[in-house]
Tab-separated table of C-alpha atoms and ligand atoms in Angstrom:
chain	number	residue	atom	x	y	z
A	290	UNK	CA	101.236	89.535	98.453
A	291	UNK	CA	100.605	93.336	97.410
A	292	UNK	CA	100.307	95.205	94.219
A	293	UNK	CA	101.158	98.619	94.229
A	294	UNK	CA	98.553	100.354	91.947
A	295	UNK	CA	97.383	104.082	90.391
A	296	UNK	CA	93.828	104.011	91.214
A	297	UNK	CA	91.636	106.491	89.571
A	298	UNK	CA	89.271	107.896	92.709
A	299	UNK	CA	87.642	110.917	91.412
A	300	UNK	CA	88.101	112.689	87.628
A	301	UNK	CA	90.138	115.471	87.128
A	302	UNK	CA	92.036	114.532	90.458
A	303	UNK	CA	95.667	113.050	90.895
A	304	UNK	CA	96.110	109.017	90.778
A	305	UNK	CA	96.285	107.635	94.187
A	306	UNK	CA	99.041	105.318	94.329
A	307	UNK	CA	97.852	102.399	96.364
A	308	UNK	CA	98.927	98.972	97.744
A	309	UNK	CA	96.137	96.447	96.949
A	310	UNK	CA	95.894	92.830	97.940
A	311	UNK	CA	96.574	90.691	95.722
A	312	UNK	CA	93.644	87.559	95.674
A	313	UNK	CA	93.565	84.224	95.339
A	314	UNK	CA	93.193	82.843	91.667
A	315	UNK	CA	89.657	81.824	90.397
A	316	UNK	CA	89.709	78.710	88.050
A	317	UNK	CA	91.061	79.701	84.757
A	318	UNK	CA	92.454	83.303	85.983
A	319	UNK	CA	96.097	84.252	85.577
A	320	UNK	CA	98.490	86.174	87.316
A	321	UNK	CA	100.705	88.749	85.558
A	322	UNK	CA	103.656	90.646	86.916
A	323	UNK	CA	103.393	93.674	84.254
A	324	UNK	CA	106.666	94.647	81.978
A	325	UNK	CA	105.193	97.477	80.271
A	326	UNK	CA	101.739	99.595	80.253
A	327	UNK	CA	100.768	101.775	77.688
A	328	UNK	CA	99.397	105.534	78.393
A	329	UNK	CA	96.348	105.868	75.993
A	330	UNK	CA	94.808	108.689	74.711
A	331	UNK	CA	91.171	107.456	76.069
A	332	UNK	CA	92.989	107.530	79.509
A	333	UNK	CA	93.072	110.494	79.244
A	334	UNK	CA	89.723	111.208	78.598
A	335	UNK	CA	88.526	108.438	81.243
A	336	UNK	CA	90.623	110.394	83.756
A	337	UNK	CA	88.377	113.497	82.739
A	338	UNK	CA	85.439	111.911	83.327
A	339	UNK	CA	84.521	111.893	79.505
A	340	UNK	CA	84.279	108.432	79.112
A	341	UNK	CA	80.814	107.144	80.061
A	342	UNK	CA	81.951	103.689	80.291
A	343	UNK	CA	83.943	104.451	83.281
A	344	UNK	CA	82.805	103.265	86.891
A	345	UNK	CA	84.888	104.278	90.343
A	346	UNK	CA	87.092	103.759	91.494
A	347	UNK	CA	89.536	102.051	88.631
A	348	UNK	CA	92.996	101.465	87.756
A	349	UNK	CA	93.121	102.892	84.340
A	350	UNK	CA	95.219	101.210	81.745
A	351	UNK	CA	94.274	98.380	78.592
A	352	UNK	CA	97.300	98.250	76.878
A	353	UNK	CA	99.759	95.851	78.545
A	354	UNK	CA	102.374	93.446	77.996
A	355	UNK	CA	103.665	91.285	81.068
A	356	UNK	CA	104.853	88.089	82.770
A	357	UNK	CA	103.135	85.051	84.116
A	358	UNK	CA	103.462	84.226	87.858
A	359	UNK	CA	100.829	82.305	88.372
A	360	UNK	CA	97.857	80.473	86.398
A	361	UNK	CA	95.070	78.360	88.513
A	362	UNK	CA	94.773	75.624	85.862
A	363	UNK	CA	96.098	75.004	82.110
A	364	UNK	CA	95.792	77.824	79.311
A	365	UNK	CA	97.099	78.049	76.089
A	366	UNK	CA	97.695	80.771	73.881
A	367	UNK	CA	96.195	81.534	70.951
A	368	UNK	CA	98.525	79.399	68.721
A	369	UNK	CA	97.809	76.647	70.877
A	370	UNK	CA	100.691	76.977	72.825
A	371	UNK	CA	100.407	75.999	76.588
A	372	UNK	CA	101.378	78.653	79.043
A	373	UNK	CA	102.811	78.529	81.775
A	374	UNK	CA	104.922	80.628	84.599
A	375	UNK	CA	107.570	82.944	83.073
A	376	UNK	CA	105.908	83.356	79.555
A	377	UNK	CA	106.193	86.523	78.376
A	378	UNK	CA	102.604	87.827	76.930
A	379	UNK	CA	99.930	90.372	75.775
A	380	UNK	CA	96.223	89.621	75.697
A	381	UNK	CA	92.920	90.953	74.037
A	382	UNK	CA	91.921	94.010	76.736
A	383	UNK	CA	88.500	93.086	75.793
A	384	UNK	CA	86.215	90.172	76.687
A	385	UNK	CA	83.648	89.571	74.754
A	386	UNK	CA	80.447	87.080	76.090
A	387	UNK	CA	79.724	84.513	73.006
A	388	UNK	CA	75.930	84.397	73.736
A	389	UNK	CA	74.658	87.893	72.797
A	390	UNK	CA	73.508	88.524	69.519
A	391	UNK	CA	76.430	90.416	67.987
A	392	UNK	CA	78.837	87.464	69.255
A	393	UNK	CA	76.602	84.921	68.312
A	394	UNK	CA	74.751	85.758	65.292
A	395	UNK	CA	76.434	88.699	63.366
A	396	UNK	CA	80.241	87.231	64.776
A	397	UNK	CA	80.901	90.966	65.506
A	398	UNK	CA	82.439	90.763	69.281
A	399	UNK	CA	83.683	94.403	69.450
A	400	UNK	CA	80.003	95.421	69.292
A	401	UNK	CA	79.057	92.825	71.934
A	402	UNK	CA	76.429	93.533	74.726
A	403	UNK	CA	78.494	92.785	77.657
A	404	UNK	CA	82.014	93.330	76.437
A	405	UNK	CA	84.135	94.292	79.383
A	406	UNK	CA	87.464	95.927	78.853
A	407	UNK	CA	90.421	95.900	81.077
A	408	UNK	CA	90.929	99.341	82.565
A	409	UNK	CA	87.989	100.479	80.815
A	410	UNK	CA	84.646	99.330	82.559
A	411	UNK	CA	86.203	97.537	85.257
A	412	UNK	CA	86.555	98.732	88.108
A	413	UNK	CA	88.293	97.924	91.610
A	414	UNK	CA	85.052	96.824	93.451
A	415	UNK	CA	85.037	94.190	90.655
A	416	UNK	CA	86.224	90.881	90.677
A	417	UNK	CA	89.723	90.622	91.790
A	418	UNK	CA	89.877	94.580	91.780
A	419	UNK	CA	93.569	93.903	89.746
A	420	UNK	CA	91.353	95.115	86.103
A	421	UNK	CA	93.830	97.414	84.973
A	422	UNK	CA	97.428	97.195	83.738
A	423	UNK	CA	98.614	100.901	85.659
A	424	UNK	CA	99.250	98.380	88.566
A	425	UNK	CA	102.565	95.774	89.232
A	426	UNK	CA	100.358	93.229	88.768
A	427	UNK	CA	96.816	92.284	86.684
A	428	UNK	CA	94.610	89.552	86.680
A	429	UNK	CA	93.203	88.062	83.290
A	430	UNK	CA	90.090	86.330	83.694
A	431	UNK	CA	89.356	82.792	82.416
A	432	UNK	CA	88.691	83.337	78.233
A	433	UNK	CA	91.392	85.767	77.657
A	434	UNK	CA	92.733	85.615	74.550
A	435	UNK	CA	96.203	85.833	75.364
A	436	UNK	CA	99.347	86.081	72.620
A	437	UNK	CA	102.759	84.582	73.727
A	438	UNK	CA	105.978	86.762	72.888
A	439	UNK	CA	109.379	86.061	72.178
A	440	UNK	CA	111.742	86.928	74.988
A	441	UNK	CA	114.185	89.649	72.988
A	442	UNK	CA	111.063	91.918	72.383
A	443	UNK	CA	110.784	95.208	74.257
A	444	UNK	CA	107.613	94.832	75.777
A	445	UNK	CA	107.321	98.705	75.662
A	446	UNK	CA	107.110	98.650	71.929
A	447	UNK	CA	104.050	96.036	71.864
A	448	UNK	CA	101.772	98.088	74.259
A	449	UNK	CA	100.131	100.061	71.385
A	450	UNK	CA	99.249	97.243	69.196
A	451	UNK	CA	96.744	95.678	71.440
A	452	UNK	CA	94.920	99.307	71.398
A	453	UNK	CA	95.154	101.391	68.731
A	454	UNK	CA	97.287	99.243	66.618
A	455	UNK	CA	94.432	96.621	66.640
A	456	UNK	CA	91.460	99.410	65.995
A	457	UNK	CA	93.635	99.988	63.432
A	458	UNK	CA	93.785	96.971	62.123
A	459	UNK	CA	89.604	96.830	62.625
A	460	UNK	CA	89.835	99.780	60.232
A	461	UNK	CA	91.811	97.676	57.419
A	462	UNK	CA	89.694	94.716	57.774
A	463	UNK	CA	86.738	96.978	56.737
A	464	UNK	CA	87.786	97.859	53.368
A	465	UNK	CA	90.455	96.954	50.841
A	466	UNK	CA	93.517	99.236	49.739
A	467	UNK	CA	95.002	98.600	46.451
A	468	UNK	CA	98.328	99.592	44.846
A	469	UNK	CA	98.146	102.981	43.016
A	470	UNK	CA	95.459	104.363	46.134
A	471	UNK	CA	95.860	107.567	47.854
A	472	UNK	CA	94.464	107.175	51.675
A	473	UNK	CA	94.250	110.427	53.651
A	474	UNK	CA	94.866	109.656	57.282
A	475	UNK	CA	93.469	112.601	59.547
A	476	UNK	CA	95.424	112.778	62.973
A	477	UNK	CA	99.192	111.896	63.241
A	478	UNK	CA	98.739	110.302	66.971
A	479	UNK	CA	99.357	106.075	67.826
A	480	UNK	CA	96.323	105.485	65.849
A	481	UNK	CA	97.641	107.720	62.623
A	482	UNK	CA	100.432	106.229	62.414
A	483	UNK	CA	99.324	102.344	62.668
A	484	UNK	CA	97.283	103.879	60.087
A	485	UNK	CA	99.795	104.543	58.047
A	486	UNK	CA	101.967	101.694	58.671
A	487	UNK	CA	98.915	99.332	57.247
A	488	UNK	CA	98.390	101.803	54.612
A	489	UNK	CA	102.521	100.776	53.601
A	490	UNK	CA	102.019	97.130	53.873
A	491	UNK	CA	98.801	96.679	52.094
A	492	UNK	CA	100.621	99.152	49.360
A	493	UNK	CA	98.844	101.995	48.740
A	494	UNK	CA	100.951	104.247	46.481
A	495	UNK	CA	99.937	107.722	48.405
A	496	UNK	CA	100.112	108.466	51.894
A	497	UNK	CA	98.696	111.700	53.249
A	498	UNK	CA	98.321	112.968	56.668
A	499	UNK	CA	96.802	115.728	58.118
A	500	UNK	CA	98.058	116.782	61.661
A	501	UNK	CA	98.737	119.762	63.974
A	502	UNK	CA	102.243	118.558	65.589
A	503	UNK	CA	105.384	118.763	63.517
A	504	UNK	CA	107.398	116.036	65.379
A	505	UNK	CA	104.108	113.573	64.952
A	506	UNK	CA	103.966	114.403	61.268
A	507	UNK	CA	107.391	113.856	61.001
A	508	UNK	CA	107.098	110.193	62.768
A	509	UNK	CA	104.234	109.543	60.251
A	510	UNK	CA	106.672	110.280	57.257
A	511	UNK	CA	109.185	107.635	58.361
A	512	UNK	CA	106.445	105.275	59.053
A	513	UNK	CA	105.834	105.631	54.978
A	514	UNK	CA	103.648	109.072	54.344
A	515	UNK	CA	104.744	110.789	51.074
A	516	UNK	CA	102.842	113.721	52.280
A	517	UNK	CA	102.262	115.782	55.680
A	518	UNK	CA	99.685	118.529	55.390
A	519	UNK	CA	100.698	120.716	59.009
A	520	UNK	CA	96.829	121.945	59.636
A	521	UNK	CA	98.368	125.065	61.300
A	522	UNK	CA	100.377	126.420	58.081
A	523	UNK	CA	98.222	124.723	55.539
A	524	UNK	CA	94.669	125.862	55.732
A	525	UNK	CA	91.484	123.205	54.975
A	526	UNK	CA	91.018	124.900	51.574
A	527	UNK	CA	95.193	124.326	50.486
A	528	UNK	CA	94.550	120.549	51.926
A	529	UNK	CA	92.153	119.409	49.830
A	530	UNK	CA	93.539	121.224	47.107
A	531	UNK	CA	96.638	119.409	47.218
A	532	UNK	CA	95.025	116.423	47.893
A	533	UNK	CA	93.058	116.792	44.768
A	534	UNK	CA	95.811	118.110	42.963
A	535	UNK	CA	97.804	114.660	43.871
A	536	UNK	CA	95.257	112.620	42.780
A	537	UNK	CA	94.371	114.165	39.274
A	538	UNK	CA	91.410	115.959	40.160
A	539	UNK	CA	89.750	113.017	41.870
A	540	UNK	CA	90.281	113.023	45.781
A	541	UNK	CA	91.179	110.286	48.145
A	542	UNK	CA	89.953	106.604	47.283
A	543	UNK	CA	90.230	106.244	51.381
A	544	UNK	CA	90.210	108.101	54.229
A	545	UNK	CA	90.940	107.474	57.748
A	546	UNK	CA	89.433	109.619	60.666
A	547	UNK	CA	92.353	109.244	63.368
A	548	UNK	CA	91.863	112.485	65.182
A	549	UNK	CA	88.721	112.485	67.152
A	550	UNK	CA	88.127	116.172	66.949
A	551	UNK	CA	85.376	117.999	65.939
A	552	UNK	CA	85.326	119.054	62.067
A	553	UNK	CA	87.619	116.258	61.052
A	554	UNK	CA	84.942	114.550	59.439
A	555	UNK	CA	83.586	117.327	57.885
A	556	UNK	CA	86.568	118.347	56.637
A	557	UNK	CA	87.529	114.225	55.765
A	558	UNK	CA	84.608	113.355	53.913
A	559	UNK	CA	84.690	116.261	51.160
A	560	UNK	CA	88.494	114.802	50.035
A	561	UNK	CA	86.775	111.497	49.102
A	562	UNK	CA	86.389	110.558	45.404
A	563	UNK	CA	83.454	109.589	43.910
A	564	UNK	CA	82.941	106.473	45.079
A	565	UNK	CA	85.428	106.392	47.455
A	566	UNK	CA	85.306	105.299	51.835
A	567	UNK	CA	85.405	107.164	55.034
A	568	UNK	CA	86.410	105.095	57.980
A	569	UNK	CA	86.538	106.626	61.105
A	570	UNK	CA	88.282	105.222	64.223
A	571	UNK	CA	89.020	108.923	66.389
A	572	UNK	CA	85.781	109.516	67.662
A	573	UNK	CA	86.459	107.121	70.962
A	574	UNK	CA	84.249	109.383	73.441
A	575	UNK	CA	81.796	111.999	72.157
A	576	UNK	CA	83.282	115.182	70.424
A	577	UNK	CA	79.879	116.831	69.379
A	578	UNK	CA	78.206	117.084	66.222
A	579	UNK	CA	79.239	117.241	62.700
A	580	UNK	CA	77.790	119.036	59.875
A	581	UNK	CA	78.531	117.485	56.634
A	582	UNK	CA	76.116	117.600	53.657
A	583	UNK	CA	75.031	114.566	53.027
A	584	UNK	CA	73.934	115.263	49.332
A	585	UNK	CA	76.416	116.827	47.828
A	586	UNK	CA	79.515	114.778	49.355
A	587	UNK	CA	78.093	110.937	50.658
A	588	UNK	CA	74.869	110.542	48.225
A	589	UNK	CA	76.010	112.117	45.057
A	590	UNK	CA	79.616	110.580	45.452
A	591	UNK	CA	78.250	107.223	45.912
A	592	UNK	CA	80.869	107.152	49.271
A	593	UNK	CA	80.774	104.616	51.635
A	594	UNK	CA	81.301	105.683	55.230
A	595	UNK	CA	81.751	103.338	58.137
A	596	UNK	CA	82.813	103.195	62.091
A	597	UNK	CA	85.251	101.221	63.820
A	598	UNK	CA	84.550	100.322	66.800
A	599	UNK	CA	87.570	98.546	69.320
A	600	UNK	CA	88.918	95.555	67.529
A	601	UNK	CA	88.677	91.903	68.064
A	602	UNK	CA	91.489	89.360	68.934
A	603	UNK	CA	92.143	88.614	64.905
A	604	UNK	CA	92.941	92.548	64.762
A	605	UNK	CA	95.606	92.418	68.075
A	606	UNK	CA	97.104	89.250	66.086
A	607	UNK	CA	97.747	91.618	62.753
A	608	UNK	CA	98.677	94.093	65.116
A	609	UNK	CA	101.184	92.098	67.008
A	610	UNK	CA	102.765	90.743	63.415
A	611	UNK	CA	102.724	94.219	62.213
A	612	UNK	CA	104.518	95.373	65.105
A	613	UNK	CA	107.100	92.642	65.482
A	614	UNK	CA	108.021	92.706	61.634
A	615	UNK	CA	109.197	96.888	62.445
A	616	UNK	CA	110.282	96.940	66.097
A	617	UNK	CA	113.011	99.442	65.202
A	618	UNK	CA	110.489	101.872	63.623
A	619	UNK	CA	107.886	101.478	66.216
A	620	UNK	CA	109.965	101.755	69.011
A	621	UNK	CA	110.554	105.289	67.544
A	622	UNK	CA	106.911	106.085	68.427
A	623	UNK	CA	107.525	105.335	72.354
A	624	UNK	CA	108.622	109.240	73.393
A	625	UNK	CA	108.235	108.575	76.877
A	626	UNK	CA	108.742	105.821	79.912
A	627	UNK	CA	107.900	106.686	83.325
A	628	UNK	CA	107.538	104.629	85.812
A	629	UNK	CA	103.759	103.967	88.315
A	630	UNK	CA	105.342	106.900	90.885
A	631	UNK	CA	105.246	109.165	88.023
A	632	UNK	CA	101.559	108.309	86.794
A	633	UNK	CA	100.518	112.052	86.977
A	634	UNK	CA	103.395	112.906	84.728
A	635	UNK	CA	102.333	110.578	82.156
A	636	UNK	CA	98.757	111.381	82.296
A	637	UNK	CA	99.759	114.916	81.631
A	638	UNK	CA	102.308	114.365	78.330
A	639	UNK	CA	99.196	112.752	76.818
A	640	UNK	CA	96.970	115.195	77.317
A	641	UNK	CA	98.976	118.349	76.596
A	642	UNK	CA	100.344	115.967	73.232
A	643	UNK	CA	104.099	116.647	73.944
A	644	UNK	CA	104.489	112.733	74.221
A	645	UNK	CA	103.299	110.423	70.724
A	646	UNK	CA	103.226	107.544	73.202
A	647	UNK	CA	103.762	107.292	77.012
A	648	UNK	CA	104.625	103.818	78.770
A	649	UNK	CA	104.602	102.763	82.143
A	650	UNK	CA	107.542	99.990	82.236
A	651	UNK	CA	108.168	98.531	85.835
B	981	ZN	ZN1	93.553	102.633	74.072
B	982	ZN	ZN1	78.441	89.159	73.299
């Protein structure tokens, strides 16, 4: 049996679209016939070469949602559940080790030593060479944490939450929102707007976003924002006056860094109120540096700033419930299906931004 596959040969070039052998199953390893593949914005980057994490060649892709054909031996999903051929699922694209010190010691497995990510840092000339979900078929290794899903569900719709939905989610586990706070989310792309769908549910009373693309603003405003600040019409000065001007002279008791681009935290972390956090999730590959004053706006404001970093398999699980309790609205944020012979296509409405979110569905 064969798997046809986009394999990633060289950056910047087209993905080869390859028939690869499919294995036979180590103990513990399943075999998924995929439904649906999400196009990430980090794919992007990998297939640019900006990624250091990257190793050649690899078939890109961490965000999937698929079908068991095969399992060497008995696994259960997370809710205990025992799997078996047919079952409709999504897993954890990472794997953390359990042994290092940040698994075993500080329980903080997105930071782990040896975490290896599907379609991230594994490549073909690893293991069963099926490590990525732009491919028919992928092979989870033994420890997966894998979800089951209700048949009904359009497996399209699910992609996002085991990426950016579930860094997301990282984000939200990091600090508390209360009713009557104002969170500033910076970037209107998959991760904005998980960012403000959490925002919603854990009730925060204002939600701003900052954004360059109309139709994504416009996405975040049925997700829940009360306010879109277009970064094209509305210079930085006009932002974070009207952020101040919402919140009674105060700023922002939270803001979210969804954007990744250079200045956004410089810009982000003067509409803070005293007191207030900066969370920042964009910066998934290096963008350069920032220059933010560390006196006048972190020090003398008492503000709190942290980094999220991936997620772990509690964050894909609020992810998941997030997702499945809104299908209707999320599916809105799915502006493109292609299918593997159209890989370059897909690649391409990421990177230019015309798409919010690209699948592969097979
Ligand atoms: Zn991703
Ligand atoms: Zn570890």
């Amino acid at each position: 049996m064969k798997s046809r596959a986009l394999v990633l040969n060289k950056f910047n070039e087209p993905l080869d679209l390859k028939e690869i052998s499919i294995p036979l199953l180590n103990e513990g390893e399943i075999l998924v016939k995929m439904e649906a593949a999400g196009i990430c914005g980090s794919d992007v980057h990998m297939w640019k070469g900006e990624d250091e994490r990257t190793p050649l060649p690899i078939i890109l892709g961490h965000e999937g949602v698929g079908r068991i054909v095969d399992i060497n031996g008995q696994k259960e999903s997370i809710n205990g559940e025992p799997l078996h051929e047919g079952s409709l699922i999504t897993w954890n694209r990472g794997l953390c080790c359990g042994a290092c010190f940040y698994c075993a010691v500080l329980h903080e497995p997105s930071l782990c030593d040896n975490r290896k990510i599907y379609g991230i840092n594994m490549g073909i000339n690893e293991g069963s060479a099926l490590n990525g979900c732009y491919s028919e078929y992928i092979i989870l290794r033994n420890h997966t944490h894998i979800f089951n899903i209700d048949e009904g569900v359009d497996p399209a719709v699910l992609v996002s939450a085991s990426c950016s939905g579930a860094t997301i989610a990282h984000a939200f586990d990091m600090v508390k929102v209360n009713p009557g706070d104002t969170v500033v989310i910076q970037g209107p792309g998959p991760l904005g707007v998980y960012a403000v769908a959490f925002a919603k549910s854990m009730g925060a009373s204002n939600i701003i976003v900052i954004g360059g693309s109309e139709d994504r603003l416009k996405i975040c405003t049925k997700f829940g924002a009360n306010k879109i600040l277009n970064r094209h019409t509305i210079m930085e000065e006009q932002r974070r006056d009207i952020i101040f001007q919402i919140t009674h002279g105060h700023g922002a008791d939270l803001v979210i860094e969804a954007a990744g681009v250079l200045g956004a935290a410089e810009e982000g972390i003067k509409l803070i109120r005293k007191g207030g956090t900066y969370i920042t999730a964009g910066y998934a590959q290096p963008a350069g540096v920032e220059r933010i004053d560390f006196y006048r706006y972190v020090v003398k404001n008492n503000i709190t700033v942290k980094g999220v970093w991936a997620s772990d398999t509690r964050h894909t699980y609020q992810a998941l419930a997030l997702v499945k309790k809104n299908q209707k609205l999320f599916s809105e944020m799915i502006t493109h299906r292609f299918n593997l012979e159209q890989g370059n296509e897909a690649i391409w409405v990421m990177n230019n931004k015309t798409a919010l979110k690209a699948v592969f569905t097979f």
